[in-house]
PDB file of C-alpha atoms and ligand atoms in Angstrom:
ATOM      1  CA  MET E   1      39.741  -0.197  -7.012  1.00 97.00           C
ATOM      2  CA  LYS E   2      40.011  -2.905  -4.366  1.00 98.00           C
ATOM      3  CA  LEU E   3      41.411  -1.695  -1.056  1.00 98.00           C
ATOM      4  CA  CYS E   4      42.383  -3.956   1.813  1.00 98.00           C
ATOM      5  CA  ARG E   5      43.819  -3.506   5.261  1.00 98.00           C
ATOM      6  CA  PHE E   6      46.264  -6.167   6.370  1.00 98.00           C
ATOM      7  CA  ALA E   7      48.862  -7.210   8.936  1.00 97.00           C
ATOM      8  CA  GLU E   8      49.409  -4.402  11.460  1.00 95.00           C
ATOM      9  CA  ASP E   9      47.175  -1.728   9.912  1.00 95.00           C
ATOM     10  CA  ARG E  10      48.797  -1.660   6.464  1.00 98.00           C
ATOM     11  CA  LEU E  11      46.769  -0.358   3.515  1.00 98.00           C
ATOM     12  CA  GLY E  12      46.855  -2.426   0.334  1.00 98.00           C
ATOM     13  CA  LEU E  13      45.764  -2.107  -3.275  1.00 98.00           C
ATOM     14  CA  VAL E  14      44.585  -5.519  -4.476  1.00 98.00           C
ATOM     15  CA  GLU E  15      45.710  -6.432  -7.995  1.00 97.00           C
ATOM     16  CA  GLU E  16      45.860  -9.659 -10.026  1.00 93.00           C
ATOM     17  CA  SER E  17      49.510 -10.167  -9.137  1.00 89.00           C
ATOM     18  CA  GLY E  18      49.161  -9.490  -5.416  1.00 96.00           C
ATOM     19  CA  VAL E  19      48.754  -6.646  -2.978  1.00 98.00           C
ATOM     20  CA  ARG E  20      50.632  -3.374  -3.321  1.00 98.00           C
ATOM     21  CA  ASP E  21      51.513  -1.872   0.044  1.00 98.00           C
ATOM     22  CA  ILE E  22      50.351   1.724  -0.346  1.00 98.00           C
ATOM     23  CA  THR E  23      50.136   2.559   3.363  1.00 97.00           C
ATOM     24  CA  THR E  24      51.932   5.856   2.832  1.00 96.00           C
ATOM     25  CA  ALA E  25      48.863   7.114   0.914  1.00 97.00           C
ATOM     26  CA  LEU E  26      47.331   7.566   4.367  1.00 96.00           C
ATOM     27  CA  ASP E  27      49.682  10.525   4.872  1.00 94.00           C
ATOM     28  CA  VAL E  28      47.121  12.656   3.019  1.00 95.00           C
ATOM     29  CA  LEU E  29      44.838  12.264   6.050  1.00 92.00           C
ATOM     30  CA  GLY E  30      47.234  14.177   8.297  1.00 86.00           C
ATOM     31  CA  CYS E  31      48.058  12.768  11.712  1.00 72.00           C
ATOM     32  CA  CYS E  32      46.498  14.870  14.438  1.00 70.00           C
ATOM     33  CA  PHE E  33      42.851  15.410  15.165  1.00 73.00           C
ATOM     34  CA  PRO E  34      41.629  17.541  18.043  1.00 81.00           C
ATOM     35  CA  TYR E  35      39.475  15.784  20.617  1.00 87.00           C
ATOM     36  CA  PRO E  36      36.723  14.693  20.119  1.00 90.00           C
ATOM     37  CA  LEU E  37      37.332  12.621  17.008  1.00 89.00           C
ATOM     38  CA  PRO E  38      34.783  12.860  14.187  1.00 91.00           C
ATOM     39  CA  ARG E  39      31.857  10.422  14.090  1.00 92.00           C
ATOM     40  CA  HIS E  40      32.908   9.172  10.673  1.00 96.00           C
ATOM     41  CA  ASP E  41      35.750   6.965   9.441  1.00 97.00           C
ATOM     42  CA  ILE E  42      38.410   9.410   8.218  1.00 95.00           C
ATOM     43  CA  LEU E  43      39.754   7.115   5.489  1.00 97.00           C
ATOM     44  CA  ILE E  44      36.326   6.657   3.916  1.00 98.00           C
ATOM     45  CA  ALA E  45      35.449  10.345   4.345  1.00 97.00           C
ATOM     46  CA  ASN E  46      38.613  11.225   2.369  1.00 97.00           C
ATOM     47  CA  LEU E  47      38.498   8.297  -0.035  1.00 98.00           C
ATOM     48  CA  GLU E  48      38.796  10.350  -3.235  1.00 97.00           C
ATOM     49  CA  LYS E  49      41.920  12.109  -1.923  1.00 97.00           C
ATOM     50  CA  VAL E  50      43.435   8.808  -0.786  1.00 98.00           C
ATOM     51  CA  LYS E  51      42.622   7.143  -4.127  1.00 98.00           C
ATOM     52  CA  ALA E  52      44.371   9.945  -6.023  1.00 98.00           C
ATOM     53  CA  ARG E  53      47.485   9.439  -3.873  1.00 98.00           C
ATOM     54  CA  ILE E  54      47.288   5.661  -4.348  1.00 98.00           C
ATOM     55  CA  CYS E  55      47.356   6.145  -8.130  1.00 97.00           C
ATOM     56  CA  GLU E  56      50.586   8.127  -7.764  1.00 98.00           C
ATOM     57  CA  LEU E  57      52.203   5.627  -5.398  1.00 97.00           C
ATOM     58  CA  ALA E  58      51.024   2.282  -6.787  1.00 97.00           C
ATOM     59  CA  PRO E  59      53.394   1.838  -9.755  1.00 96.00           C
ATOM     60  CA  SER E  60      56.451   1.848  -7.479  1.00 97.00           C
ATOM     61  CA  ALA E  61      54.861   0.212  -4.413  1.00 97.00           C
ATOM     62  CA  PRO E  62      56.121  -3.278  -3.504  1.00 93.00           C
ATOM     63  CA  VAL E  63      53.863  -6.226  -4.419  1.00 96.00           C
ATOM     64  CA  ILE E  64      53.199  -8.802  -1.694  1.00 96.00           C
ATOM     65  CA  PRO E  65      51.532 -12.172  -2.383  1.00 97.00           C
ATOM     66  CA  LEU E  66      47.905 -12.100  -1.241  1.00 96.00           C
ATOM     67  CA  HIS E  67      48.091 -15.652   0.066  1.00 94.00           C
ATOM     68  CA  GLY E  68      49.005 -15.675   3.726  1.00 91.00           C
ATOM     69  CA  LEU E  69      48.185 -12.029   4.430  1.00 97.00           C
ATOM     70  CA  LYS E  70      46.166 -11.416   7.582  1.00 98.00           C
ATOM     71  CA  LEU E  71      43.260  -9.388   6.240  1.00 98.00           C
ATOM     72  CA  LEU E  72      41.592  -6.882   8.574  1.00 98.00           C
ATOM     73  CA  SER E  73      38.258  -5.127   8.192  1.00 98.00           C
ATOM     74  CA  PRO E  74      38.647  -2.688   5.268  1.00 98.00           C
ATOM     75  CA  VAL E  75      36.866  -0.074   7.396  1.00 98.00           C
ATOM     76  CA  ALA E  76      38.633   0.499  10.716  1.00 97.00           C
ATOM     77  CA  ASN E  77      36.366   2.965  12.514  1.00 97.00           C
ATOM     78  CA  PRO E  78      32.741   2.812  11.411  1.00 98.00           C
ATOM     79  CA  GLY E  79      30.426   5.035  13.421  1.00 98.00           C
ATOM     80  CA  LYS E  80      27.760   2.361  13.277  1.00 98.00           C
ATOM     81  CA  ILE E  81      26.930  -0.995  11.771  1.00 98.00           C
ATOM     82  CA  VAL E  82      23.390  -1.055  10.426  1.00 98.00           C
ATOM     83  CA  ALA E  83      21.818  -4.434   9.701  1.00 98.00           C
ATOM     84  CA  ALA E  84      18.741  -5.561   7.801  1.00 98.00           C
ATOM     85  CA  PRO E  85      16.724  -8.370   9.397  1.00 95.00           C
ATOM     86  CA  VAL E  86      14.876 -10.996   7.303  1.00 93.00           C
ATOM     87  CA  ASN E  87      15.473  -9.211   4.000  1.00 96.00           C
ATOM     88  CA  TYR E  88      15.110 -12.256   1.718  1.00 95.00           C
ATOM     89  CA  ARG E  89      11.645 -13.817   1.311  1.00 90.00           C
ATOM     90  CA  ARG E  90      12.856 -17.427   1.513  1.00 91.00           C
ATOM     91  CA  HIS E  91      14.919 -16.717   4.626  1.00 89.00           C
ATOM     92  CA  LEU E  92      11.837 -15.166   6.251  1.00 88.00           C
ATOM     93  CA  GLU E  93       9.924 -18.367   5.372  1.00 90.00           C
ATOM     94  CA  GLU E  94      12.621 -20.643   6.850  1.00 90.00           C
ATOM     95  CA  VAL E  95      12.643 -18.593  10.076  1.00 89.00           C
ATOM     96  CA  ARG E  96       8.826 -18.768  10.324  1.00 90.00           C
ATOM     97  CA  ASP E  97       8.970 -22.550   9.802  1.00 91.00           C
ATOM     98  CA  ASN E  98      11.678 -23.333  12.364  1.00 91.00           C
ATOM     99  CA  PRO E  99      11.224 -22.762  16.134  1.00 91.00           C
ATOM    100  CA  GLU E 100      15.009 -23.028  16.579  1.00 89.00           C
ATOM    101  CA  LEU E 101      15.257 -19.865  14.489  1.00 88.00           C
ATOM    102  CA  HIS E 102      12.218 -17.841  15.610  1.00 89.00           C
ATOM    103  CA  GLN E 103      12.241 -18.890  19.291  1.00 86.00           C
ATOM    104  CA  GLY E 104       8.591 -17.928  19.565  1.00 86.00           C
ATOM    105  CA  ASN E 105       9.502 -14.241  19.345  1.00 86.00           C
ATOM    106  CA  PRO E 106       7.112 -12.355  17.013  1.00 85.00           C
ATOM    107  CA  ALA E 107       9.879  -9.798  16.313  1.00 82.00           C
ATOM    108  CA  HIS E 108      11.881 -12.583  14.654  1.00 83.00           C
ATOM    109  CA  THR E 109       9.249 -13.315  12.026  1.00 85.00           C
ATOM    110  CA  ALA E 110       7.759  -9.892  11.272  1.00 89.00           C
ATOM    111  CA  SER E 111       8.489  -8.113   7.998  1.00 91.00           C
ATOM    112  CA  ILE E 112      11.467  -5.770   7.676  1.00 94.00           C
ATOM    113  CA  GLN E 113       9.077  -2.939   6.840  1.00 93.00           C
ATOM    114  CA  SER E 114       7.353  -3.331  10.210  1.00 94.00           C
ATOM    115  CA  ILE E 115      10.351  -4.017  12.493  1.00 94.00           C
ATOM    116  CA  GLY E 116      12.857  -1.756  10.760  1.00 97.00           C
ATOM    117  CA  LEU E 117      16.641  -2.082  10.913  1.00 98.00           C
ATOM    118  CA  PHE E 118      18.893  -2.929  13.855  1.00 98.00           C
ATOM    119  CA  LEU E 119      22.405  -1.991  14.940  1.00 98.00           C
ATOM    120  CA  LYS E 120      25.355  -4.215  15.768  1.00 98.00           C
ATOM    121  CA  ALA E 121      28.080  -3.107  18.172  1.00 98.00           C
ATOM    122  CA  THR E 122      31.089  -1.676  16.312  1.00 98.00           C
ATOM    123  CA  SER E 123      33.258  -3.718  18.704  1.00 98.00           C
ATOM    124  CA  SER E 124      31.970  -6.855  16.949  1.00 98.00           C
ATOM    125  CA  LEU E 125      33.827  -5.949  13.730  1.00 98.00           C
ATOM    126  CA  VAL E 126      36.817  -7.951  12.482  1.00 98.00           C
ATOM    127  CA  GLY E 127      38.442  -8.845   9.184  1.00 98.00           C
ATOM    128  CA  PRO E 128      38.561 -12.374   7.757  1.00 98.00           C
ATOM    129  CA  GLY E 129      42.144 -12.916   8.934  1.00 98.00           C
ATOM    130  CA  GLU E 130      41.100 -12.481  12.549  1.00 98.00           C
ATOM    131  CA  GLY E 131      38.623 -15.356  12.594  1.00 98.00           C
ATOM    132  CA  ILE E 132      35.420 -15.789  14.580  1.00 98.00           C
ATOM    133  CA  ALA E 133      35.666 -16.452  18.321  1.00 98.00           C
ATOM    134  CA  LEU E 134      32.496 -18.437  18.977  1.00 98.00           C
ATOM    135  CA  ARG E 135      30.896 -18.277  22.394  1.00 98.00           C
ATOM    136  CA  LYS E 136      27.773 -19.669  24.103  1.00 98.00           C
ATOM    137  CA  LEU E 137      28.671 -23.015  22.542  1.00 98.00           C
ATOM    138  CA  ASP E 138      25.715 -24.711  24.210  1.00 97.00           C
ATOM    139  CA  ARG E 139      23.518 -22.675  21.840  1.00 97.00           C
ATOM    140  CA  ARG E 140      23.234 -22.570  18.072  1.00 96.00           C
ATOM    141  CA  ASN E 141      25.706 -20.181  16.371  1.00 98.00           C
ATOM    142  CA  ASP E 142      24.865 -19.547  12.707  1.00 97.00           C
ATOM    143  CA  HIS E 143      26.588 -18.060   9.673  1.00 98.00           C
ATOM    144  CA  GLU E 144      24.769 -15.427   7.612  1.00 98.00           C
ATOM    145  CA  VAL E 145      26.428 -14.236   4.396  1.00 98.00           C
ATOM    146  CA  GLU E 146      25.355 -10.747   3.338  1.00 98.00           C
ATOM    147  CA  LEU E 147      26.242  -8.083   0.823  1.00 98.00           C
ATOM    148  CA  ALA E 148      27.760  -5.216   2.830  1.00 99.00           C
ATOM    149  CA  PHE E 149      28.097  -1.639   1.673  1.00 99.00           C
ATOM    150  CA  VAL E 150      29.915   1.332   3.127  1.00 99.00           C
ATOM    151  CA  ILE E 151      28.494   4.839   3.154  1.00 98.00           C
ATOM    152  CA  GLY E 152      30.696   7.410   1.407  1.00 98.00           C
ATOM    153  CA  LYS E 153      29.099  10.719   2.375  1.00 97.00           C
ATOM    154  CA  GLU E 154      26.624  12.042   4.929  1.00 98.00           C
ATOM    155  CA  ALA E 155      23.142  10.841   4.065  1.00 98.00           C
ATOM    156  CA  ARG E 156      19.990  12.358   5.573  1.00 98.00           C
ATOM    157  CA  GLY E 157      16.525  11.785   4.151  1.00 98.00           C
ATOM    158  CA  VAL E 158      17.914  10.423   0.887  1.00 98.00           C
ATOM    159  CA  ALA E 159      15.467   9.213  -1.769  1.00 98.00           C
ATOM    160  CA  ALA E 160      16.052   5.726  -3.158  1.00 98.00           C
ATOM    161  CA  SER E 161      16.504   7.190  -6.641  1.00 98.00           C
ATOM    162  CA  GLU E 162      19.557   9.156  -5.432  1.00 98.00           C
ATOM    163  CA  ALA E 163      20.846   6.651  -2.899  1.00 98.00           C
ATOM    164  CA  LEU E 164      23.600   4.819  -4.809  1.00 98.00           C
ATOM    165  CA  LYS E 165      25.551   8.096  -4.993  1.00 98.00           C
ATOM    166  CA  TYR E 166      26.071   7.772  -1.236  1.00 98.00           C
ATOM    167  CA  VAL E 167      27.849   4.408  -1.424  1.00 98.00           C
ATOM    168  CA  ALA E 168      31.653   4.365  -1.181  1.00 98.00           C
ATOM    169  CA  GLY E 169      31.979   0.662  -1.902  1.00 98.00           C
ATOM    170  CA  TYR E 170      31.012  -2.934  -1.249  1.00 99.00           C
ATOM    171  CA  ALA E 171      32.379  -5.924   0.654  1.00 99.00           C
ATOM    172  CA  ILE E 172      31.297  -9.312   1.920  1.00 98.00           C
ATOM    173  CA  GLY E 173      29.684  -9.241   5.350  1.00 98.00           C
ATOM    174  CA  LEU E 174      29.180 -12.112   7.768  1.00 98.00           C
ATOM    175  CA  ASP E 175      26.473 -11.541  10.359  1.00 98.00           C
ATOM    176  CA  ILE E 176      27.311 -14.252  12.887  1.00 98.00           C
ATOM    177  CA  THR E 177      24.362 -14.983  15.126  1.00 97.00           C
ATOM    178  CA  ILE E 178      23.646 -16.753  18.399  1.00 97.00           C
ATOM    179  CA  ARG E 179      20.102 -18.097  18.149  1.00 94.00           C
ATOM    180  CA  GLY E 180      17.871 -17.307  21.087  1.00 92.00           C
ATOM    181  CA  ALA E 181      15.173 -15.087  22.481  1.00 90.00           C
ATOM    182  CA  GLU E 182      17.249 -11.952  23.105  1.00 93.00           C
ATOM    183  CA  ASP E 183      17.181  -8.837  20.961  1.00 93.00           C
ATOM    184  CA  ARG E 184      19.088  -9.170  17.671  1.00 95.00           C
ATOM    185  CA  SER E 185      21.549  -6.418  18.554  1.00 97.00           C
ATOM    186  CA  PHE E 186      22.606  -8.406  21.643  1.00 98.00           C
ATOM    187  CA  ARG E 187      22.855 -11.880  20.090  1.00 97.00           C
ATOM    188  CA  LYS E 188      24.745 -10.624  17.031  1.00 98.00           C
ATOM    189  CA  SER E 189      27.246  -8.328  18.741  1.00 98.00           C
ATOM    190  CA  PRO E 190      29.846 -10.501  20.502  1.00 98.00           C
ATOM    191  CA  ASP E 191      33.432  -9.614  19.569  1.00 98.00           C
ATOM    192  CA  SER E 192      34.225 -10.923  16.055  1.00 98.00           C
ATOM    193  CA  TYR E 193      30.564 -11.603  15.156  1.00 98.00           C
ATOM    194  CA  THR E 194      30.691  -9.097  12.282  1.00 98.00           C
ATOM    195  CA  VAL E 195      33.247 -10.019   9.616  1.00 98.00           C
ATOM    196  CA  LEU E 196      33.900  -7.546   6.790  1.00 98.00           C
ATOM    197  CA  GLY E 197      36.187  -8.346   3.901  1.00 97.00           C
ATOM    198  CA  PRO E 198      38.143  -9.413   2.071  1.00 98.00           C
ATOM    199  CA  TRP E 199      38.489  -5.816   0.834  1.00 98.00           C
ATOM    200  CA  LEU E 200      36.456  -2.768  -0.131  1.00 98.00           C
ATOM    201  CA  VAL E 201      35.498  -2.690  -3.809  1.00 98.00           C
ATOM    202  CA  THR E 202      34.849   0.926  -4.743  1.00 98.00           C
ATOM    203  CA  ALA E 203      31.325   1.624  -5.976  1.00 98.00           C
ATOM    204  CA  ASP E 204      32.403   2.450  -9.545  1.00 98.00           C
ATOM    205  CA  GLU E 205      33.181  -1.279 -10.055  1.00 98.00           C
ATOM    206  CA  ILE E 206      29.653  -2.365  -9.059  1.00 98.00           C
ATOM    207  CA  PRO E 207      27.082  -0.167 -10.807  1.00 97.00           C
ATOM    208  CA  ASP E 208      24.241  -2.575  -9.908  1.00 98.00           C
ATOM    209  CA  PRO E 209      24.432  -4.112  -6.418  1.00 98.00           C
ATOM    210  CA  GLY E 210      21.045  -5.711  -7.021  1.00 98.00           C
ATOM    211  CA  ALA E 211      22.267  -8.538  -9.281  1.00 98.00           C
ATOM    212  CA  LEU E 212      25.144 -10.262  -7.492  1.00 98.00           C
ATOM    213  CA  ASP E 213      25.469 -13.983  -6.789  1.00 98.00           C
ATOM    214  CA  LEU E 214      26.402 -14.660  -3.176  1.00 98.00           C
ATOM    215  CA  SER E 215      27.198 -17.916  -1.411  1.00 98.00           C
ATOM    216  CA  ILE E 216      28.850 -19.447   1.600  1.00 98.00           C
ATOM    217  CA  SER E 217      30.319 -22.859   2.302  1.00 98.00           C
ATOM    218  CA  VAL E 218      31.312 -24.511   5.566  1.00 98.00           C
ATOM    219  CA  ASN E 219      34.157 -27.052   5.365  1.00 98.00           C
ATOM    220  CA  GLY E 220      33.651 -27.190   1.607  1.00 98.00           C
ATOM    221  CA  GLU E 221      29.878 -27.771   1.702  1.00 98.00           C
ATOM    222  CA  THR E 222      27.691 -25.051   0.200  1.00 98.00           C
ATOM    223  CA  ARG E 223      25.086 -23.833   2.688  1.00 98.00           C
ATOM    224  CA  GLN E 224      23.703 -20.617   1.198  1.00 97.00           C
ATOM    225  CA  SER E 225      23.575 -19.671  -2.467  1.00 98.00           C
ATOM    226  CA  SER E 226      21.401 -16.877  -3.816  1.00 97.00           C
ATOM    227  CA  ASN E 227      21.459 -13.540  -5.610  1.00 98.00           C
ATOM    228  CA  THR E 228      20.991 -10.022  -4.267  1.00 98.00           C
ATOM    229  CA  ARG E 229      18.058  -9.560  -6.665  1.00 97.00           C
ATOM    230  CA  TYR E 230      15.974 -11.472  -4.111  1.00 97.00           C
ATOM    231  CA  MET E 231      16.442  -8.828  -1.408  1.00 97.00           C
ATOM    232  CA  ILE E 232      13.093  -7.445  -0.222  1.00 97.00           C
ATOM    233  CA  LEU E 233      14.611  -3.970   0.258  1.00 98.00           C
ATOM    234  CA  GLY E 234      17.513  -3.394  -2.133  1.00 98.00           C
ATOM    235  CA  VAL E 235      20.521  -1.181  -1.445  1.00 98.00           C
ATOM    236  CA  PRO E 236      18.762   2.061  -2.536  1.00 98.00           C
ATOM    237  CA  GLU E 237      15.663   1.287  -0.457  1.00 98.00           C
ATOM    238  CA  LEU E 238      17.791   0.415   2.597  1.00 98.00           C
ATOM    239  CA  ILE E 239      19.566   3.783   2.363  1.00 98.00           C
ATOM    240  CA  GLU E 240      16.229   5.585   2.031  1.00 98.00           C
ATOM    241  CA  PHE E 241      14.799   3.653   4.999  1.00 98.00           C
ATOM    242  CA  ALA E 242      17.842   4.092   7.267  1.00 98.00           C
ATOM    243  CA  SER E 243      18.458   7.748   6.415  1.00 98.00           C
ATOM    244  CA  SER E 244      14.837   8.626   7.159  1.00 98.00           C
ATOM    245  CA  PHE E 245      15.530   7.689  10.802  1.00 98.00           C
ATOM    246  CA  TYR E 246      19.155   8.770  11.315  1.00 98.00           C
ATOM    247  CA  THR E 247      22.108  10.320   9.548  1.00 98.00           C
ATOM    248  CA  LEU E 248      24.451   7.898   7.835  1.00 98.00           C
ATOM    249  CA  TYR E 249      28.097   8.980   7.994  1.00 98.00           C
ATOM    250  CA  PRO E 250      31.103   8.088   5.845  1.00 98.00           C
ATOM    251  CA  GLY E 251      32.338   4.694   6.966  1.00 98.00           C
ATOM    252  CA  ASP E 252      29.004   3.513   8.348  1.00 98.00           C
ATOM    253  CA  ILE E 253      28.573  -0.129   7.326  1.00 99.00           C
ATOM    254  CA  VAL E 254      25.236  -1.577   6.220  1.00 98.00           C
ATOM    255  CA  ILE E 255      24.773  -5.343   5.971  1.00 98.00           C
ATOM    256  CA  THR E 256      21.812  -6.129   3.808  1.00 98.00           C
ATOM    257  CA  GLY E 257      20.353  -9.375   5.154  1.00 97.00           C
ATOM    258  CA  THR E 258      20.928 -13.027   4.420  1.00 97.00           C
ATOM    259  CA  PRO E 259      19.276 -15.500   2.053  1.00 96.00           C
ATOM    260  CA  GLU E 260      17.906 -18.907   3.040  1.00 95.00           C
ATOM    261  CA  GLY E 261      20.201 -21.695   4.198  1.00 96.00           C
ATOM    262  CA  VAL E 262      21.493 -20.420   7.536  1.00 96.00           C
ATOM    263  CA  SER E 263      23.051 -23.250   9.547  1.00 96.00           C
ATOM    264  CA  PRO E 264      25.225 -23.846  12.587  1.00 98.00           C
ATOM    265  CA  ILE E 265      28.993 -23.341  12.754  1.00 98.00           C
ATOM    266  CA  ALA E 266      31.413 -24.644  15.378  1.00 98.00           C
ATOM    267  CA  PRO E 267      35.015 -24.080  16.458  1.00 98.00           C
ATOM    268  CA  GLY E 268      37.368 -25.520  13.829  1.00 98.00           C
ATOM    269  CA  ASP E 269      35.018 -24.862  10.916  1.00 98.00           C
ATOM    270  CA  VAL E 270      36.398 -23.156   7.835  1.00 98.00           C
ATOM    271  CA  ILE E 271      33.904 -20.762   6.309  1.00 98.00           C
ATOM    272  CA  CYS E 272      34.300 -19.536   2.748  1.00 98.00           C
ATOM    273  CA  ALA E 273      32.069 -16.697   1.520  1.00 98.00           C
ATOM    274  CA  ARG E 274      31.857 -15.378  -2.029  1.00 98.00           C
ATOM    275  CA  ILE E 275      30.110 -12.485  -3.718  1.00 98.00           C
ATOM    276  CA  GLU E 276      30.276 -11.846  -7.446  1.00 98.00           C
ATOM    277  CA  LYS E 277      32.430  -8.831  -8.455  1.00 98.00           C
ATOM    278  CA  ILE E 278      33.868  -8.649  -4.920  1.00 98.00           C
ATOM    279  CA  GLY E 279      35.751 -11.904  -4.398  1.00 98.00           C
ATOM    280  CA  GLU E 280      35.924 -14.546  -1.728  1.00 98.00           C
ATOM    281  CA  MET E 281      37.180 -14.786   1.809  1.00 98.00           C
ATOM    282  CA  GLN E 282      38.015 -17.645   4.118  1.00 98.00           C
ATOM    283  CA  VAL E 283      37.336 -17.322   7.840  1.00 98.00           C
ATOM    284  CA  GLN E 284      38.194 -19.755  10.599  1.00 98.00           C
ATOM    285  CA  GLY E 285      35.921 -20.415  13.593  1.00 98.00           C
ATOM    286  CA  ARG E 286      37.426 -21.039  17.037  1.00 98.00           C
ATOM    287  CA  ALA E 287      36.222 -21.184  20.611  1.00 98.00           C
ATOM    288  CA  ALA E 288      36.317 -17.791  22.361  1.00 97.00           C
TER     289      ALA E 288
HETATM  290 MN1   MN D   1      21.753 -10.984   9.157  1.00 79.65          MN
END
């Protein structure tokens, strides 16, 4: 099942013919939560219940053409956004070779096993229809295309062999990055610098996330093209690594690192990212 969020917080089921508006399936979540709200995303935490309701509603739900819909992040309220640094060997090599990328900071060229994972601000999250508001235009802003996955149930100390059971689904992630000497979490967290979309593909449709072609083009020119088999830590290993340090909650987003070919983007650029079995999304850059 491919689930999108669009327009003003509508929920959609993506089909060949278009998008079925199945927003009323959210009624199964109930409307009132006592303060404080849970740490997890309530749609993802109740995904099985929502999916069952979607199956009932879909046949009679109106179909809207996909083209022209403003797509939002398929996860609205992630508790955290976990990110994998330098998780493709050839990207690590290109960073080590280029002072513009490593900025003389040893933390930018160390292995993922030694520096661990980092977090991006949840306020950086947008969907493809919202575009990227680029700032610090006197510095290099880069695209990074990444396989993203969404945690489906609480994960603590999970072994890699069991880890895929904790994934709710997959999406395309863009980890937009201002190059510089600051900590990754700071440079990669401006508003709109995490793009998730075009929709969430439920995990049953992608039994092996470790064999997916991924690519990105800017204004029609391909810049990155690789396959998730080249990840240093694959999806199961990333879950094992992350959940050995902290609990992962339903709706937490993990972006898995980018392959070689990162390059600058500027206001006006049209970015098109694709991942096999997920789809493609177009995102517009603009000045903040
Ligand atoms: Mn990245």
